[in-house]
mmCIF file of C-alpha atoms in Angstrom:
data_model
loop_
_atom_site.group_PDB
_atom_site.id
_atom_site.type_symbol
_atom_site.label_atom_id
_atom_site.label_comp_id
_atom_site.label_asym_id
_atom_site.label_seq_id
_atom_site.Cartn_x
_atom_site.Cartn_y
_atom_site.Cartn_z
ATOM 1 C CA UNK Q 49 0.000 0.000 0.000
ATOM 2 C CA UNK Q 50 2.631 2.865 1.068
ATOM 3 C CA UNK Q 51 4.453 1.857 -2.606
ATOM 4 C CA UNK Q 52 1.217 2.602 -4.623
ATOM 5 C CA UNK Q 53 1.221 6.119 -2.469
ATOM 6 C CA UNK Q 54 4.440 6.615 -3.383
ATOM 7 C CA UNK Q 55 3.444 5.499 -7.693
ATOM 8 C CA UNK Q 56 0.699 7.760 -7.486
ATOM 9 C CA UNK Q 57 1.970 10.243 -5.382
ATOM 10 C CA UNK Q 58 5.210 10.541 -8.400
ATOM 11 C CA UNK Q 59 2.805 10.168 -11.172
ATOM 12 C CA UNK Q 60 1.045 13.014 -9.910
ATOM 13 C CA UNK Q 61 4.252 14.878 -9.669
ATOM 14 C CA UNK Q 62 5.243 14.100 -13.447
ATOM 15 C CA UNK Q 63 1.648 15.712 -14.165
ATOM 16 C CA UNK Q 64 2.366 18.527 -12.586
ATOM 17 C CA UNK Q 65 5.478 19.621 -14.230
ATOM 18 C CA UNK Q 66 4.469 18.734 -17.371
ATOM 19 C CA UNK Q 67 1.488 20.913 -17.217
ATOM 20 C CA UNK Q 68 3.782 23.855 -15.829
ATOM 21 C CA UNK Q 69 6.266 23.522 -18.542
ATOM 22 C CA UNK Q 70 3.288 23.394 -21.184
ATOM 23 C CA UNK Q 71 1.969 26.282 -19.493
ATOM 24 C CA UNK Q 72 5.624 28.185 -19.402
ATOM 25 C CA UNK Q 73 6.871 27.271 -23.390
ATOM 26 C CA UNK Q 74 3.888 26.990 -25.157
ATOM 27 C CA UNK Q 75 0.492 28.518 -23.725
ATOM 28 C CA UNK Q 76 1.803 31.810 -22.137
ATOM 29 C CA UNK Q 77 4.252 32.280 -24.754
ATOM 30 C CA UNK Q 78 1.534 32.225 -27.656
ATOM 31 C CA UNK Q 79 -1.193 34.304 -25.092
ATOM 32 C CA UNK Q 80 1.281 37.026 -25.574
ATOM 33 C CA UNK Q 81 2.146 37.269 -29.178
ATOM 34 C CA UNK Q 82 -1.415 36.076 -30.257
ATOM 35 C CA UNK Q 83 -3.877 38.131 -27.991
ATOM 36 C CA UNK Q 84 -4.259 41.498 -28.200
ATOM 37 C CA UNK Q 85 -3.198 43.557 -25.461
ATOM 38 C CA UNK Q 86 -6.607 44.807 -23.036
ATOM 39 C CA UNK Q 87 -6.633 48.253 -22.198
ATOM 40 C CA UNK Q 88 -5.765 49.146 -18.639
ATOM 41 C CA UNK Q 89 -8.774 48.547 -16.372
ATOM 42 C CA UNK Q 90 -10.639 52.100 -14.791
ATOM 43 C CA UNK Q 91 -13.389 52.425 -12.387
ATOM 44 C CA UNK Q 92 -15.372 53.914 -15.428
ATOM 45 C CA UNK Q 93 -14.923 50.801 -17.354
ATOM 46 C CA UNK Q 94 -16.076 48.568 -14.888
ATOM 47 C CA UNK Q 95 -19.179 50.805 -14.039
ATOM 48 C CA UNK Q 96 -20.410 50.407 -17.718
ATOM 49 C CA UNK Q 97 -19.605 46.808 -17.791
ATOM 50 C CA UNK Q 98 -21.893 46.357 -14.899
ATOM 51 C CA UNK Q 99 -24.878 48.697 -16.826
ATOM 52 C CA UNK Q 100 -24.112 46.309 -19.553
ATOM 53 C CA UNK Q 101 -24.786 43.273 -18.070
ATOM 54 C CA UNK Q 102 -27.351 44.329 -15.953
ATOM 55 C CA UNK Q 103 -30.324 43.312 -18.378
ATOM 56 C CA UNK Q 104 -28.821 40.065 -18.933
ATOM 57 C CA UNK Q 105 -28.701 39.421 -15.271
ATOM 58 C CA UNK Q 106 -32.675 40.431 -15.174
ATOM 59 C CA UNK Q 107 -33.223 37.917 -17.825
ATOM 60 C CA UNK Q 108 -31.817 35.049 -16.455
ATOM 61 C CA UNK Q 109 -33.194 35.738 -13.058
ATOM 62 C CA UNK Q 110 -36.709 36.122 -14.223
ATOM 63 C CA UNK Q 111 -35.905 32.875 -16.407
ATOM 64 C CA UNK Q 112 -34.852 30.830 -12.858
ATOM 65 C CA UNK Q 113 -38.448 32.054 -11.943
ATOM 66 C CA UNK Q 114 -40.004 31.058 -15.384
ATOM 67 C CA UNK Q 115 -38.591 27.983 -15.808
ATOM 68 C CA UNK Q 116 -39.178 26.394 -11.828
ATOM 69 C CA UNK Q 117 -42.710 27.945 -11.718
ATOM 70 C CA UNK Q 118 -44.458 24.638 -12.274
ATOM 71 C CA UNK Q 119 -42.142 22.936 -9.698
ATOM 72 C CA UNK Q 120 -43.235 26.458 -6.900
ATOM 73 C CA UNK Q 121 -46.696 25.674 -7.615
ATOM 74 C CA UNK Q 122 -46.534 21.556 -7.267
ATOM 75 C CA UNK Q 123 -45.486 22.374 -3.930
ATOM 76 C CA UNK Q 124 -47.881 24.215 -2.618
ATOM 77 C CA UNK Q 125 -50.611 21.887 -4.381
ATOM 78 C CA UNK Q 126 -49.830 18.259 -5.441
ATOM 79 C CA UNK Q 127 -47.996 15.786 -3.151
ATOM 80 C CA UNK Q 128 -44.186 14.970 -3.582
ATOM 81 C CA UNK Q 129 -44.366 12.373 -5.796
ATOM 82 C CA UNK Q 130 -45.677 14.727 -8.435
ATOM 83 C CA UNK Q 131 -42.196 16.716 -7.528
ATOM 84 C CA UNK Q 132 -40.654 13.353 -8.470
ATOM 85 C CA UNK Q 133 -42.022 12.107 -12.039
ATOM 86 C CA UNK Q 134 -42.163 16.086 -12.939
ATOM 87 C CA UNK Q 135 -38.592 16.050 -12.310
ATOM 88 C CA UNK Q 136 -37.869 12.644 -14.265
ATOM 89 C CA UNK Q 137 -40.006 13.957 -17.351
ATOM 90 C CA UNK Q 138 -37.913 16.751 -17.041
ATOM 91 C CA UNK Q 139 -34.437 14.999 -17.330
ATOM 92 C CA UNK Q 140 -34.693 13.932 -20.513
ATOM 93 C CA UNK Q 141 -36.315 17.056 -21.758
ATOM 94 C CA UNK Q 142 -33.216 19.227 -20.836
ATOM 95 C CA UNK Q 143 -30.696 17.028 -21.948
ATOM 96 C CA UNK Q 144 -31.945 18.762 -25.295
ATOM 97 C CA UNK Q 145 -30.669 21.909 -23.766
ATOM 98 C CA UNK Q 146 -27.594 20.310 -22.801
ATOM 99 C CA UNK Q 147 -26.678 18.488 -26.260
ATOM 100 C CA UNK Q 148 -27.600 21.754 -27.997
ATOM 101 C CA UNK Q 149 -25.934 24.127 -25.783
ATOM 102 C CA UNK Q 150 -22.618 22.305 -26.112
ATOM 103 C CA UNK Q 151 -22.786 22.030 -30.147
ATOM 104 C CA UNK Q 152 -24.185 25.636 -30.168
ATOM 105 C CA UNK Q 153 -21.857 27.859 -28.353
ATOM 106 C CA UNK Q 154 -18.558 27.334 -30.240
ATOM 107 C CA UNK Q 155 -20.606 28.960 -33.189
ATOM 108 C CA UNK Q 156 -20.552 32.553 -31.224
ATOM 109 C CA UNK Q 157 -17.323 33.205 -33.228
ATOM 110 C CA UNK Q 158 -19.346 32.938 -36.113
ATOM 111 C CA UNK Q 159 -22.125 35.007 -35.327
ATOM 112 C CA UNK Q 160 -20.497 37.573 -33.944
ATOM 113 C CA UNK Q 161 -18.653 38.043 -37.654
ATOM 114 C CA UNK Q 162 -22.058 37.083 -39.704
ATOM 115 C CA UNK Q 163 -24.089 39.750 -37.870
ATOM 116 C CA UNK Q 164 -22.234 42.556 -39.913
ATOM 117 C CA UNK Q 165 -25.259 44.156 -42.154
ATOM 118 C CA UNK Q 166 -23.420 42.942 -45.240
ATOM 119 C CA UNK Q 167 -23.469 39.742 -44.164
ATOM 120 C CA UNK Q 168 -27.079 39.175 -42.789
ATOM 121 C CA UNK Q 169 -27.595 36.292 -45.391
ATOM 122 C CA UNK Q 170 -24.849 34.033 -43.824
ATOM 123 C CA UNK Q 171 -26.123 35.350 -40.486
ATOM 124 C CA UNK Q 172 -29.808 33.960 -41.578
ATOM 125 C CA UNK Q 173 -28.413 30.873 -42.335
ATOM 126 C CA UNK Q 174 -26.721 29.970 -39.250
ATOM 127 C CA UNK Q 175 -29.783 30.491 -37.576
ATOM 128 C CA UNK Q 176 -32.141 28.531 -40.151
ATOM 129 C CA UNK Q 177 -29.564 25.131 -39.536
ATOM 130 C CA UNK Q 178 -29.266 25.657 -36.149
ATOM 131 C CA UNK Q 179 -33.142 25.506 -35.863
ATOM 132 C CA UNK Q 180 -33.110 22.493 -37.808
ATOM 133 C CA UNK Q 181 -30.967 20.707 -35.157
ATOM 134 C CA UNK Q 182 -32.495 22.189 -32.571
ATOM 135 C CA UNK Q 183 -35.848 20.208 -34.112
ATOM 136 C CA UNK Q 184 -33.800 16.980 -35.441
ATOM 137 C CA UNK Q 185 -32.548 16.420 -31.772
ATOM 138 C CA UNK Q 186 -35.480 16.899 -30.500
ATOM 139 C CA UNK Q 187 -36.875 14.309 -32.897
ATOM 140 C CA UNK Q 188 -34.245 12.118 -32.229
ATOM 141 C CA UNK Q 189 -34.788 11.965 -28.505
ATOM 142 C CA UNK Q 190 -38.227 11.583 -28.703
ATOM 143 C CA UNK Q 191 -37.576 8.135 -30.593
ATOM 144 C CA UNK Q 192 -35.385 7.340 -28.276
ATOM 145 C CA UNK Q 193 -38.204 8.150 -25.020
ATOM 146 C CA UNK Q 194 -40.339 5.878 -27.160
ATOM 147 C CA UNK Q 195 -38.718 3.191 -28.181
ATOM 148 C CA UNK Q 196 -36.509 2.291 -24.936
ATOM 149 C CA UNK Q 197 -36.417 5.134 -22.767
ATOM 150 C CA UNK Q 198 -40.010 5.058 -21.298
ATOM 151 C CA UNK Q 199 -38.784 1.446 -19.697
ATOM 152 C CA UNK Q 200 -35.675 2.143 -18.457
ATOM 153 C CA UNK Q 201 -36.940 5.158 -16.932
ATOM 154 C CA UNK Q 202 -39.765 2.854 -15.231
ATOM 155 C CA UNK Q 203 -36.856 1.005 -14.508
ATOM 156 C CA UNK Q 204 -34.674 3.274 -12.420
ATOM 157 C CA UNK Q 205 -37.465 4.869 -10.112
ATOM 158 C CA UNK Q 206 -39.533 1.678 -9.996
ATOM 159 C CA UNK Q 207 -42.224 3.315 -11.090
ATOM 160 C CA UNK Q 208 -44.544 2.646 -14.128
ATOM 161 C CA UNK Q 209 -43.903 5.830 -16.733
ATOM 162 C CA UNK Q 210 -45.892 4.461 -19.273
ATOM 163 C CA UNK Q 211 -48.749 6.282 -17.747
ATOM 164 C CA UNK Q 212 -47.110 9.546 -18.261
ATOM 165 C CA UNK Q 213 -46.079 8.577 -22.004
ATOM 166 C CA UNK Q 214 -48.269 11.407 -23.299
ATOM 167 C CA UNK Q 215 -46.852 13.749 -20.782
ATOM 168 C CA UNK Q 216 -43.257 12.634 -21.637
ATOM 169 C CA UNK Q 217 -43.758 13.715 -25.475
ATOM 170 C CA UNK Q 218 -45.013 16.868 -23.943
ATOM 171 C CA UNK Q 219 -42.265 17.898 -22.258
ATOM 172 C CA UNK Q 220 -39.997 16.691 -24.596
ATOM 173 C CA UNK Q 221 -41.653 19.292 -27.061
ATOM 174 C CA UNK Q 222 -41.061 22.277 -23.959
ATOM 175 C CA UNK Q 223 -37.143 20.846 -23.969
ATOM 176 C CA UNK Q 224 -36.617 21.790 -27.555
ATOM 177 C CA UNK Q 225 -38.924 25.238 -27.030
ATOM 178 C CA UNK Q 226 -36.215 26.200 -24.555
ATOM 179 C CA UNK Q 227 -33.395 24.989 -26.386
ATOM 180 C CA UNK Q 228 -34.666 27.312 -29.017
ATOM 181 C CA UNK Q 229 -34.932 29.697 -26.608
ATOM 182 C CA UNK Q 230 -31.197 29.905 -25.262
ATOM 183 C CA UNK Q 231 -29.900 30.053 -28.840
ATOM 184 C CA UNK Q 232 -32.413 32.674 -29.558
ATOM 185 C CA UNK Q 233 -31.157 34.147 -26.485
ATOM 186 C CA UNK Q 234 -27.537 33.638 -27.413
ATOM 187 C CA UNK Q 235 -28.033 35.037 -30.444
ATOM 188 C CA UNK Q 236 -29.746 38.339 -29.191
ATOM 189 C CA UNK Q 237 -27.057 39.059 -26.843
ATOM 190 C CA UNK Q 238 -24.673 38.800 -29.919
ATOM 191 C CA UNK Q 239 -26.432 41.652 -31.622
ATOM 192 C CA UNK Q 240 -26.353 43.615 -28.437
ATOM 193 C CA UNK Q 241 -30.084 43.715 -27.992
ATOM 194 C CA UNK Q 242 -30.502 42.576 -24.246
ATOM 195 C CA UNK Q 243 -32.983 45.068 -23.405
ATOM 196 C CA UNK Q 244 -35.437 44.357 -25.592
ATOM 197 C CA UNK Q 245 -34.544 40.757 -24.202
ATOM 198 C CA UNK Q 246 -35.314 41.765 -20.697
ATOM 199 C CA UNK Q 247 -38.674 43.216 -21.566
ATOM 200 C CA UNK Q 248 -39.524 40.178 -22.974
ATOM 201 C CA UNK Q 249 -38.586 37.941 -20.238
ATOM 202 C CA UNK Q 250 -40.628 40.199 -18.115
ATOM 203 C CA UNK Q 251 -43.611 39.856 -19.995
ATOM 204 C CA UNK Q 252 -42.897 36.047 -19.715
ATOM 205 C CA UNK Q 253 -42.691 36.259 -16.455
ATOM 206 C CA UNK Q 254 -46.044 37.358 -16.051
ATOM 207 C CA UNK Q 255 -47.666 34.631 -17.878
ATOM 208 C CA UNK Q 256 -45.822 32.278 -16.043
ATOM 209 C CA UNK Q 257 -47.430 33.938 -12.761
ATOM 210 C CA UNK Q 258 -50.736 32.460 -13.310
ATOM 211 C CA UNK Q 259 -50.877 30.078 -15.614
ATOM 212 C CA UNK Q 260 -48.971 27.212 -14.035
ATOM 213 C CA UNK Q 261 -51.312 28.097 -11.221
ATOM 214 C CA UNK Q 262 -54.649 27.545 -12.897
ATOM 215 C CA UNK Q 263 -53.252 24.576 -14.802
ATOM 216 C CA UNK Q 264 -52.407 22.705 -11.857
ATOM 217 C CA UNK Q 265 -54.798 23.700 -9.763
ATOM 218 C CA UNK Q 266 -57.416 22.434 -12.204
ATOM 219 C CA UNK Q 267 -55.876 19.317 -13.714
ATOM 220 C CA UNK Q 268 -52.463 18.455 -11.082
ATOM 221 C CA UNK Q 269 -49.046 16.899 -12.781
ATOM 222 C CA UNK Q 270 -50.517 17.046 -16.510
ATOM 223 C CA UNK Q 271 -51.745 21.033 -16.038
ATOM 224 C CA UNK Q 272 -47.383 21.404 -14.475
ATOM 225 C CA UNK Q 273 -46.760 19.840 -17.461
ATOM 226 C CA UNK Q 274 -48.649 21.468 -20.609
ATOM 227 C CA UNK Q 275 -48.564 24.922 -18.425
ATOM 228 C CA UNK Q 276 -44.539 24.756 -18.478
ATOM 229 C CA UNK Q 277 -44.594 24.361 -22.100
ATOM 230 C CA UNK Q 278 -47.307 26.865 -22.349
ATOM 231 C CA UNK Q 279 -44.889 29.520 -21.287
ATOM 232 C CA UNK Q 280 -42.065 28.298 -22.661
ATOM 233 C CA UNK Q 281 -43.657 28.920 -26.059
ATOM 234 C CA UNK Q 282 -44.879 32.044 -25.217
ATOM 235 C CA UNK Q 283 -41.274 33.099 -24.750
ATOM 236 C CA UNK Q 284 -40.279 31.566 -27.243
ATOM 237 C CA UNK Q 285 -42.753 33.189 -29.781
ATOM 238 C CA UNK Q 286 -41.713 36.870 -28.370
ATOM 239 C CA UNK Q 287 -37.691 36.003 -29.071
ATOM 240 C CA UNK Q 288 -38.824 35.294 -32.479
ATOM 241 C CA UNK Q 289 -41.007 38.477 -32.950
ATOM 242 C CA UNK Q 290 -37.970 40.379 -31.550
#
């Protein structure tokens, strides 16, 4: 035992120098010549950053809000193990958000270039594919709910989802509406328009005030359901007009 210690304990040593003297002739080294030099940092500049962000810190918060509203109301109305299938319809409905997110963000590069006015068509385009795979993984994960993921969720929790198949299509449509909705978002940020943004998620936010509370109220898990993807469109619909 105290001579695989002493293995790991020089393997992790190795590791560590090698990732110092990558750091030392190769990454700081090419940093300098290859990044622009920042301008020295000044109250001033750090003030407007701040008014900058601002509205993108309003929008996300009012999103947290948004997007957990079903869950606020559940609580108050339903029992917990509403909280839990909610929640395990939900998995599956933002890994959507994850998959796209990840294959999504590298292109902000790209969009930052193609939103130049003379180069709106390219800029159009990137949005029209993107959209597609929004919908195509969407699609894709669907089939997969259907065909073997239903089970295997019935599997895990020991509880019989095939009751909630309907509601598991439902909320697999909501996980590609928000998907949509942080590209959209993404995008929109790109182009510098976060207020408008905000103004949007605040009229969201409204919505999402009372509908998730009549829905459930009325009809329980289902109503958490279709109201979350009620709002979620709604959004949705308003990044679109914007």
């Amino acid at each position: 035992m105290p001579a695989d210690h002493a293995q790991s304990g020089r393997v992790v040593h190795r590791h560590g120098v090698a990732a110092i003297a990558t750091f030392l002739v190769l990454t700081f080294p090419l940093a300098m010549f290859e990044t622009p030099k920042s301008k020295r940092w000044n109250f001033g500049s750090i003030v407007e950053l701040f008014k900058q962000c601002f509205p993108l810190f309003i929008a996300l918060f009012l999103y947290a809000f948004i997007d957990n509203m079903p869950k606020f109301v559940m609580e108050g109305v339903l029992s917990y193990d509403n909280q839990l299938y909610f929640n395990a319809l939900y998995f599956p409905a933002q890994g959507i958000l994850l998959t796209v997110g990840s294959s999504t963000s590298p292109c902000s590069c790209a969009w930052r270039t193609s939103a130049d006015p003379t180069k709106r068509k390219r800029f159009d385009l990137i949005i029209v594919v993107i959209m597609a795979v929004i919908v195509a993984v969407a699609g894709v994960t669907t089939l997969a709910m259907a065909w073997i993921g239903i089970p295997v969720m019935s599997f895990l929790y020991g509880v019989d989802f095939e009751q909630f198949r309907g509601l598991c299509y439902i909320m697999l449509a909501a996980g590609g509406v928000t998907a949509a909705i942080d590209f959209l978002y993404q995008v929109i940020t790109v182009l510098r328009q976060q207020r408008a943004a905000t103004k949007l998620y605040v009229i969201t936010f409204g919505f999402a005030l009372f509908v998730p509370i009549l829905l459930v109220n009325f009809t329980g898990l289902p109503g958490a359901v279709i109201g979350y993807l009620i709002v979620m469109t709604i959004l949705f619909v308003l990044l679109i007009w914007e």
